[in-house]
Tab-separated table of C-alpha atoms in Angstrom:
chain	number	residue	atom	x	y	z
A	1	UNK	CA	95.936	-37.890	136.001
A	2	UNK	CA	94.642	-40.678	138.129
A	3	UNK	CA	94.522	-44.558	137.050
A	4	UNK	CA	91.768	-46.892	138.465
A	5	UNK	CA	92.475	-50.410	138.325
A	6	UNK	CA	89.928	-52.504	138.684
A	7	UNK	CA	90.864	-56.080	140.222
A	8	UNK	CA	93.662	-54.190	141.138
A	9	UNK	CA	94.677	-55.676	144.092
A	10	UNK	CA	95.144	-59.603	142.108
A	11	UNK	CA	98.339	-60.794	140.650
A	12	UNK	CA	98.146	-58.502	137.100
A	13	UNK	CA	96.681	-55.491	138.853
A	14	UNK	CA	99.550	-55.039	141.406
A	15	UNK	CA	102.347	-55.880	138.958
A	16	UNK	CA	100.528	-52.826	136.437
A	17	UNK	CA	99.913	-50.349	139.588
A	18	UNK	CA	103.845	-51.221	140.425
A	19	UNK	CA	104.765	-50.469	137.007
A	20	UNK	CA	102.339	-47.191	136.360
A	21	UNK	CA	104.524	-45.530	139.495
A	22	UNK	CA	107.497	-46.685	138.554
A	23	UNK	CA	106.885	-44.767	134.864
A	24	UNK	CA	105.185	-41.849	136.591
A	25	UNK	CA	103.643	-40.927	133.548
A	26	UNK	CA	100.183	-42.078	131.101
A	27	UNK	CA	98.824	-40.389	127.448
A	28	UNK	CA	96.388	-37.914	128.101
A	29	UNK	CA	93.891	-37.366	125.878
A	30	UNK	CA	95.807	-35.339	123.411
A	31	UNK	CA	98.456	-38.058	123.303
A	32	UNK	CA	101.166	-36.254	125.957
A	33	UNK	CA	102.465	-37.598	128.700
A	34	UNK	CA	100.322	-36.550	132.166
A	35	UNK	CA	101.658	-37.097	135.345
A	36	UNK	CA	100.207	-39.883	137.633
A	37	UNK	CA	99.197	-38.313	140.993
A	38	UNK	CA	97.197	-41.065	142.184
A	39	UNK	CA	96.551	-45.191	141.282
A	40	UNK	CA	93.400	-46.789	143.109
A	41	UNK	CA	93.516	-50.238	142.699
A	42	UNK	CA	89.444	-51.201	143.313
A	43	UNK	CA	89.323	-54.960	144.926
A	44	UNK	CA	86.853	-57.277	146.523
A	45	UNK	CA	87.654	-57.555	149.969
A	46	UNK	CA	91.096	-57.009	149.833
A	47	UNK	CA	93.214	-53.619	150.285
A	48	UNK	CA	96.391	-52.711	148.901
A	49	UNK	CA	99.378	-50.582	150.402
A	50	UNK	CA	102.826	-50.714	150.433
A	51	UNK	CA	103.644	-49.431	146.703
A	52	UNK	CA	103.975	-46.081	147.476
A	53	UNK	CA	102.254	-42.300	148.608
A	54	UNK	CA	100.281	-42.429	145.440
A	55	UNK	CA	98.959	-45.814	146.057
A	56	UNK	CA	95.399	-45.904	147.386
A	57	UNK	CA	93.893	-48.977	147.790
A	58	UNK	CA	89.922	-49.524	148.165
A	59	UNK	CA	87.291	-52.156	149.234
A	60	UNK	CA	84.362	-52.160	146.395
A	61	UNK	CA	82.554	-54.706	144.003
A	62	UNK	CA	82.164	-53.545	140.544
A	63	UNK	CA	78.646	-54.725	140.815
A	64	UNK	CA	77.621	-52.013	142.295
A	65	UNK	CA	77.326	-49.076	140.287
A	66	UNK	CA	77.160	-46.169	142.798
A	67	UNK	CA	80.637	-47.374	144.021
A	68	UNK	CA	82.640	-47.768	140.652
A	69	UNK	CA	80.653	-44.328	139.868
A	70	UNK	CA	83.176	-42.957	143.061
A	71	UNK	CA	85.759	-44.254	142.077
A	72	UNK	CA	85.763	-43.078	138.471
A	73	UNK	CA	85.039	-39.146	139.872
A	74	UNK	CA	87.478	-37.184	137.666
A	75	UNK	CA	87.179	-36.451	134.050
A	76	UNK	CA	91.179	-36.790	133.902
A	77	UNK	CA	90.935	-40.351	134.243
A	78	UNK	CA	92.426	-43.354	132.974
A	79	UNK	CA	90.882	-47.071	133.967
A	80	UNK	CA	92.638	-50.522	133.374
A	81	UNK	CA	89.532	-53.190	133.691
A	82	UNK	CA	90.894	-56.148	135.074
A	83	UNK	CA	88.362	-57.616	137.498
A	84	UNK	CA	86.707	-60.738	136.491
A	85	UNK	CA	85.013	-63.994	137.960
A	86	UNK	CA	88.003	-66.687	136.355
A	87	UNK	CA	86.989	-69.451	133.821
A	88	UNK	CA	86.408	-72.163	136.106
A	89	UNK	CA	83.728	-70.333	138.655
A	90	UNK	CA	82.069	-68.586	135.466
A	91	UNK	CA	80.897	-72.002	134.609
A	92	UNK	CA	80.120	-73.317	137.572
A	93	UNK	CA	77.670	-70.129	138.517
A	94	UNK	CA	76.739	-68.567	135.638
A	95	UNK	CA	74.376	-65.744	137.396
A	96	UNK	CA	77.514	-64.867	138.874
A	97	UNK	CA	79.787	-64.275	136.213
A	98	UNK	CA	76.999	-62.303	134.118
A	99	UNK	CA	77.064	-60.275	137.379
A	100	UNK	CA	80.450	-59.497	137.512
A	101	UNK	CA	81.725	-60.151	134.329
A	102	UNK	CA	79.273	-58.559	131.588
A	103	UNK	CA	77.175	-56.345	134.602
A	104	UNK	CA	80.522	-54.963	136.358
A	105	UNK	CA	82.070	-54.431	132.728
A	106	UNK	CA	78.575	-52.244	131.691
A	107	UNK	CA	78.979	-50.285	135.210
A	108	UNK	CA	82.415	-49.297	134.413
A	109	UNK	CA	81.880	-48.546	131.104
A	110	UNK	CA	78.707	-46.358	132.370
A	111	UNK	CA	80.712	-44.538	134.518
A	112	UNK	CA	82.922	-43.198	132.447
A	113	UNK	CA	80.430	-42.331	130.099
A	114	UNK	CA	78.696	-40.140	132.657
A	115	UNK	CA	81.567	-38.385	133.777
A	116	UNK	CA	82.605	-38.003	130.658
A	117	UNK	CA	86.125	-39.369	131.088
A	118	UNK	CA	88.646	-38.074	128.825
A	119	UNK	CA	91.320	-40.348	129.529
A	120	UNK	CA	91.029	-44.213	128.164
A	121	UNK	CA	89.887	-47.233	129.072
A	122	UNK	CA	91.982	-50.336	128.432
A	123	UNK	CA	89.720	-53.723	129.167
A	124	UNK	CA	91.382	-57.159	129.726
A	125	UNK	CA	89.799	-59.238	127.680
A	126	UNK	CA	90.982	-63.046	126.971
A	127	UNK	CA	91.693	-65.489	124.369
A	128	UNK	CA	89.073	-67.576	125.818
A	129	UNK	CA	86.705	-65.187	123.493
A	130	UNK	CA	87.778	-67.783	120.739
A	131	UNK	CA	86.648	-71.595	120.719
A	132	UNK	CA	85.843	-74.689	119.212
A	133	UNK	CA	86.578	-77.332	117.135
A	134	UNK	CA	86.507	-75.464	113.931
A	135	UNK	CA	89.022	-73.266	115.121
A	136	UNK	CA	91.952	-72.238	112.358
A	137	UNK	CA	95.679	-73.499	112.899
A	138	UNK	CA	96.115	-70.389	113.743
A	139	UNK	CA	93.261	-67.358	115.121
A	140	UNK	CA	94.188	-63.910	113.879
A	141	UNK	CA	92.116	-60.336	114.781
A	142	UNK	CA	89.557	-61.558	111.923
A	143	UNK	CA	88.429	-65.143	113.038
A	144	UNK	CA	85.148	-65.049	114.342
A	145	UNK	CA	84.764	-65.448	118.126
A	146	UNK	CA	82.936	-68.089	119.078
A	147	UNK	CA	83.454	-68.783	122.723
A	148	UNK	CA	82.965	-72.055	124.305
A	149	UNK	CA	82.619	-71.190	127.720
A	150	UNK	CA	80.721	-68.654	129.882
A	151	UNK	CA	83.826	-66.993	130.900
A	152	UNK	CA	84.511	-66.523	127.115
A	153	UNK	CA	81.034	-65.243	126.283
A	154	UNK	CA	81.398	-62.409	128.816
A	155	UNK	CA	84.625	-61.020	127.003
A	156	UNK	CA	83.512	-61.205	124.359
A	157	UNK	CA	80.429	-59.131	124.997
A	158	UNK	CA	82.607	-56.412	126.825
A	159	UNK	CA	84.775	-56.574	123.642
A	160	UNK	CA	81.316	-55.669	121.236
A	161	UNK	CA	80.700	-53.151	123.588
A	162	UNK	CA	83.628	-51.741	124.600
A	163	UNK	CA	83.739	-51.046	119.994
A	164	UNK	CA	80.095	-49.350	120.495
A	165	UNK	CA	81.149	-47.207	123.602
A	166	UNK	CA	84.421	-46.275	121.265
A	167	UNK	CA	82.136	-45.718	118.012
A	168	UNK	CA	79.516	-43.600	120.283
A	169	UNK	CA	82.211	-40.986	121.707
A	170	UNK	CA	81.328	-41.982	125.266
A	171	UNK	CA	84.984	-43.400	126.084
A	172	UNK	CA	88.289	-44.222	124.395
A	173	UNK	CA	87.758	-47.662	125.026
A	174	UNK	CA	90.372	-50.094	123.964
A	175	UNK	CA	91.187	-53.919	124.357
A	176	UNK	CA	93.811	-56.419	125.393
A	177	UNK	CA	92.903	-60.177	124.177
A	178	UNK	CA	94.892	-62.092	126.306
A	179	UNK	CA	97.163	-65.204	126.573
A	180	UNK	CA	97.263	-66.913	129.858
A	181	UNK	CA	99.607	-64.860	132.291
A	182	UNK	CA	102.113	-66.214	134.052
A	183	UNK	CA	103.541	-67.105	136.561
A	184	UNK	CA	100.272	-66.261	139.347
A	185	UNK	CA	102.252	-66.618	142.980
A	186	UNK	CA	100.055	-67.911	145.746
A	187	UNK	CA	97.875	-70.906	145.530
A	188	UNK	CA	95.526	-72.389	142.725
A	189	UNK	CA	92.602	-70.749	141.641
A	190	UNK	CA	89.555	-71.525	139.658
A	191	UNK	CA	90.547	-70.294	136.116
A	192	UNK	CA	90.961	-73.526	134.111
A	193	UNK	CA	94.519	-72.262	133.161
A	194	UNK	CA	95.657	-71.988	136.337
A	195	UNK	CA	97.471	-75.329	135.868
A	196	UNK	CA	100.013	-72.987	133.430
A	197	UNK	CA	101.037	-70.994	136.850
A	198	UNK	CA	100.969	-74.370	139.153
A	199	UNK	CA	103.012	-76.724	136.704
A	200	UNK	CA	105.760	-73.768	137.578
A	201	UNK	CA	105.052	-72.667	140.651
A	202	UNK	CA	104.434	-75.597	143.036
A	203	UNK	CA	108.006	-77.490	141.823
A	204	UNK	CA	109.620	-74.650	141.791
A	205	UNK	CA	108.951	-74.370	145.730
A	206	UNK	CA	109.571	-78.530	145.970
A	207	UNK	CA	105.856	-79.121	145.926
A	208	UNK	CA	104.636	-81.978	144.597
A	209	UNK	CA	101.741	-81.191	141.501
A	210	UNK	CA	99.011	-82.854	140.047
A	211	UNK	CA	98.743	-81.824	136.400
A	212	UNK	CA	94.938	-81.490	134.944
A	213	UNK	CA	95.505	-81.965	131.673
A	214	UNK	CA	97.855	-84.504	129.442
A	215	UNK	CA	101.139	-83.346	128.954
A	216	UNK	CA	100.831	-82.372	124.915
A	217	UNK	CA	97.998	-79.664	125.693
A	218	UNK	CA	99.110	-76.973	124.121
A	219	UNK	CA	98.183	-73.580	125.214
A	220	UNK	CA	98.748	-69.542	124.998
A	221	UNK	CA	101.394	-68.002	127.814
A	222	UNK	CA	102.991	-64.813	128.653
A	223	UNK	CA	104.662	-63.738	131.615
A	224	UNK	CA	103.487	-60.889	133.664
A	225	UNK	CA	105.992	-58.302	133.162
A	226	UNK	CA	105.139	-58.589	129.233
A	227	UNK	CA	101.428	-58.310	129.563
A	228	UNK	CA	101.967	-55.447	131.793
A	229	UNK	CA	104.007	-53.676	129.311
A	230	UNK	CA	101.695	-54.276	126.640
A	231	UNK	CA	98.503	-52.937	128.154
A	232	UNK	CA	100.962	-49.474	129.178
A	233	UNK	CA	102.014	-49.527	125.206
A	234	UNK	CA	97.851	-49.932	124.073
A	235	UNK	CA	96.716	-47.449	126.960
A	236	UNK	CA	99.087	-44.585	125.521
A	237	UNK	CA	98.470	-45.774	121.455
A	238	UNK	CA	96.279	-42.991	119.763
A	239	UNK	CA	92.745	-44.221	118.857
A	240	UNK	CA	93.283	-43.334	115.273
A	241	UNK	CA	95.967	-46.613	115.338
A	242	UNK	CA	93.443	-48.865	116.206
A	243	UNK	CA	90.943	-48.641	113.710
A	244	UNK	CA	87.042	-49.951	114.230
A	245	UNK	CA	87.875	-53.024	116.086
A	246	UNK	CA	89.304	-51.955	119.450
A	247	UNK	CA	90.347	-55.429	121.325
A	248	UNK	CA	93.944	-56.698	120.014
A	249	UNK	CA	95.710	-60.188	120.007
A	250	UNK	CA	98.252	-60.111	122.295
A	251	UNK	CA	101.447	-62.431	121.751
A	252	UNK	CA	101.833	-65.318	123.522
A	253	UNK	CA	104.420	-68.250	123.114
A	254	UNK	CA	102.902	-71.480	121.932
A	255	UNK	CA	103.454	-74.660	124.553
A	256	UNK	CA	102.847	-77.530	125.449
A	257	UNK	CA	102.323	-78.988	129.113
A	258	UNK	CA	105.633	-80.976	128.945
A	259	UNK	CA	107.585	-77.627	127.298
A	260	UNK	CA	106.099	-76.325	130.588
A	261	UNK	CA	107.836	-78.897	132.496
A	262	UNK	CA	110.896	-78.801	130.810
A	263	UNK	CA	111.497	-75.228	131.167
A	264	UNK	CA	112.233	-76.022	134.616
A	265	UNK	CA	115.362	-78.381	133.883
A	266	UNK	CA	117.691	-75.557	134.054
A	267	UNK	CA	116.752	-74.425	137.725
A	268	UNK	CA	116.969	-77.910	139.268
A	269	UNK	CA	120.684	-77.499	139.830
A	270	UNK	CA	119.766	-75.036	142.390
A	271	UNK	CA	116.734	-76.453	144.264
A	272	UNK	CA	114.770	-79.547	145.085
A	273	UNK	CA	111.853	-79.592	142.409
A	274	UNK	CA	108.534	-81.118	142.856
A	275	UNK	CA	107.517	-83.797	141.592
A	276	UNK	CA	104.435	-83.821	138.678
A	277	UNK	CA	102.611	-86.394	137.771
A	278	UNK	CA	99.196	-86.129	135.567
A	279	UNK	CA	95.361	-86.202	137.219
A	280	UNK	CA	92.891	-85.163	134.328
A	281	UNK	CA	90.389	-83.213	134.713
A	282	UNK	CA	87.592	-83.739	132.272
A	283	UNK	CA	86.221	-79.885	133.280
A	284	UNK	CA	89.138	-78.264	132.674
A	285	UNK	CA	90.294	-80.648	129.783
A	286	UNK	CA	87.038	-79.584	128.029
A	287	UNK	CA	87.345	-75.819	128.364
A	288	UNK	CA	90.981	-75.404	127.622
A	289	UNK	CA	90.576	-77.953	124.518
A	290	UNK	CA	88.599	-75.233	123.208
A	291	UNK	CA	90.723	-72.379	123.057
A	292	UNK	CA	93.323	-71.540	120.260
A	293	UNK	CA	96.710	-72.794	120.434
A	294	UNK	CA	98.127	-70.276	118.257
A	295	UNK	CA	97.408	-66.912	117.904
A	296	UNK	CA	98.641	-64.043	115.595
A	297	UNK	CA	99.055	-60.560	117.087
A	298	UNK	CA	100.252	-58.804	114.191
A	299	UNK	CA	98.261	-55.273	114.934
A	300	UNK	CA	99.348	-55.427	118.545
A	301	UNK	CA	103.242	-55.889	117.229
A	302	UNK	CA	102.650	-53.315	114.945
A	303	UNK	CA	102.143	-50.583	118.316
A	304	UNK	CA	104.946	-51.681	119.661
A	305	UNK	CA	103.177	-54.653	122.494
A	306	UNK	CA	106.040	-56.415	123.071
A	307	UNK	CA	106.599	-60.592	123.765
A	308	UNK	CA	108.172	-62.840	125.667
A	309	UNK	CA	111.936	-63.931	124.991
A	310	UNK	CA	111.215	-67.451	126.565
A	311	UNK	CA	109.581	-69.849	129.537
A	312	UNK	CA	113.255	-69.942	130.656
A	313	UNK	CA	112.954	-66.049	131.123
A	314	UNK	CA	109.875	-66.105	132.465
A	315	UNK	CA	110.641	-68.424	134.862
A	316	UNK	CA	113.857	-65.965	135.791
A	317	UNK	CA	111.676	-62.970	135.791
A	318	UNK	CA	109.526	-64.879	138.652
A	319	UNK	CA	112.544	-65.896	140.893
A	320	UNK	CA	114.154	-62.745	140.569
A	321	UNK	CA	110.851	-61.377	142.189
A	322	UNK	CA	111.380	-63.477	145.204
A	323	UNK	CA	108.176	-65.346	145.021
């Protein structure tokens, strides 16, 4: 079997591609376990090596049709959809995001239509496919999406079609609705949650950070580890488990900015943290305001997706991998 990741080479699409060779192993289309002889994790601009002799790593844009089309060349194919212009850019170029976002997700979805993939298709969608003010205490597999931002739009678009592909026989699509995942290494990016990674990250390594939004925001987490364990357990569920509706809730813990902040009491016995201190941002204030703060993932539970113990774990899970 071989596994395309697309975005693979960013902070989710490594951790999965690590994970995938450590297992060895994906559902085939009859529901056994195939053996993975070879990941490609499918980048902009970036190539990946290092994981291992079944690791190839290759330059493309998922813009561009002709290349996804290579890249998805074997009917025994699985593909983890990952790559995505982040929240903040989407709305600051929208012609770009309906490029990559809705016109990449179309090409990959083509592709495996014409080569009539028999493996599955697992899409990263987000929870940023919900929003508004009229938003329930808490947004289950049934509320309405309603997305306030371009980003949002996008997924949920993929998610409508990604259910038609599914309904038409053209792939095994399935869908992964998204908390925030945590805890991105590197620097800050555009996404307007990447203040959930930074509020972490940056005092962690003694760095000072500004905080975007007020400290009682609440938001959607889960660490990386978790997510990537989750899309594994949806990839390999049958389809006859997931029913008409093919995206899931994923679980997330519920927090605030400060329950952020205080998760990092219990590591400042062993370093210097950073200080934060709190610079709003009325852009990313008014996206993130919009999203849901709690989210039920009941049908993703019920396969077996698993959650997050705590931030404190998170946070361990993050040292641990030397970052």
């Amino acid at each position: 079997m071989k596994v395309v990741i697309t975005g693979g080479s960013g902070f989710l699409g490594r951790t999965l591609a690590a994970a995938l060779l450590a297992r060895g192993v994906l559902a085939g289309p009859s529901g056994a376990p195939e053996e993975i002889d070879e990941v490609v994790l499918f980048d902009v601009g970036r190539r990946s090596n290092g994981l291992g002799r079944r690791l190839r790593g290759v330059v493309g844009d998922v813009t561009d049709r002709q290349q996804v089309e290579a890249m998805i060349d074997r009917s025994d194919c699985s593909v983890f959809h990952l790559a995505s212009i982040v929240s903040g850019s989407a709305e600051q170029d929208f012609d770009l995001a309906m490029q990559v976002n809705l016109q990449g997700g179309l090409n990959v979805l083509e592709a495996c239509r014409a080569r009539d993939v028999s493996g599955r298709l697992v899409f990263a969608s987000s929870l940023a496919a919900y929003g508004g003010a009229e938003l329930p205490a808490v947004v289950t597999d049934l509320t309405k999406l309603t997305p306030r931002s371009t980003y949002g739009m996008t997924k949920a678009v993929l998610e409508l079609l990604v259910n038609d592909y599914a309904r038409k026989g053209f792939v095994d699509g399935r869908g992964a609705r998204l908390p925030t995942v945590i805890i991105r290494p590197g620097k800050p990016n555009l996404a307007a949650s990447s203040w959930c990674s930074s509020i972490l990250r940056e005092p962690l390594a003694g760095k000072p950070y500004a905080l975007s939004v007020p400290l009682e925001t609440r938001t959607l987490v889960a660490g990386v580890r978790t997510a990537v364990d989750g899309l594994i357990v949806l990839h390999d569920a049958p389809a006859s488990s997931l029913g008409d509706d093919r995206t899931l809730n994923f679980p997330g813990l519920s927090v605030t900015a400060q329950d952020l902040v205080d998760a990092l009491v219990p590591f400042g016995a062993d370093r210097p943290l950073g200080e934060i201190s709190v610079q709003r941002d009325p852009v990313v204030e008014a996206i993130v305001s919009g999203w849901p703060q709690r989210m039920s993932a009941d049908r993703a539970r019920a396969l077996g997706v698993p959650s997050d113990e705590s931030l404190e774990a998170i946070v361990r899970v993050y040292l641990a991998r030397g970052c």
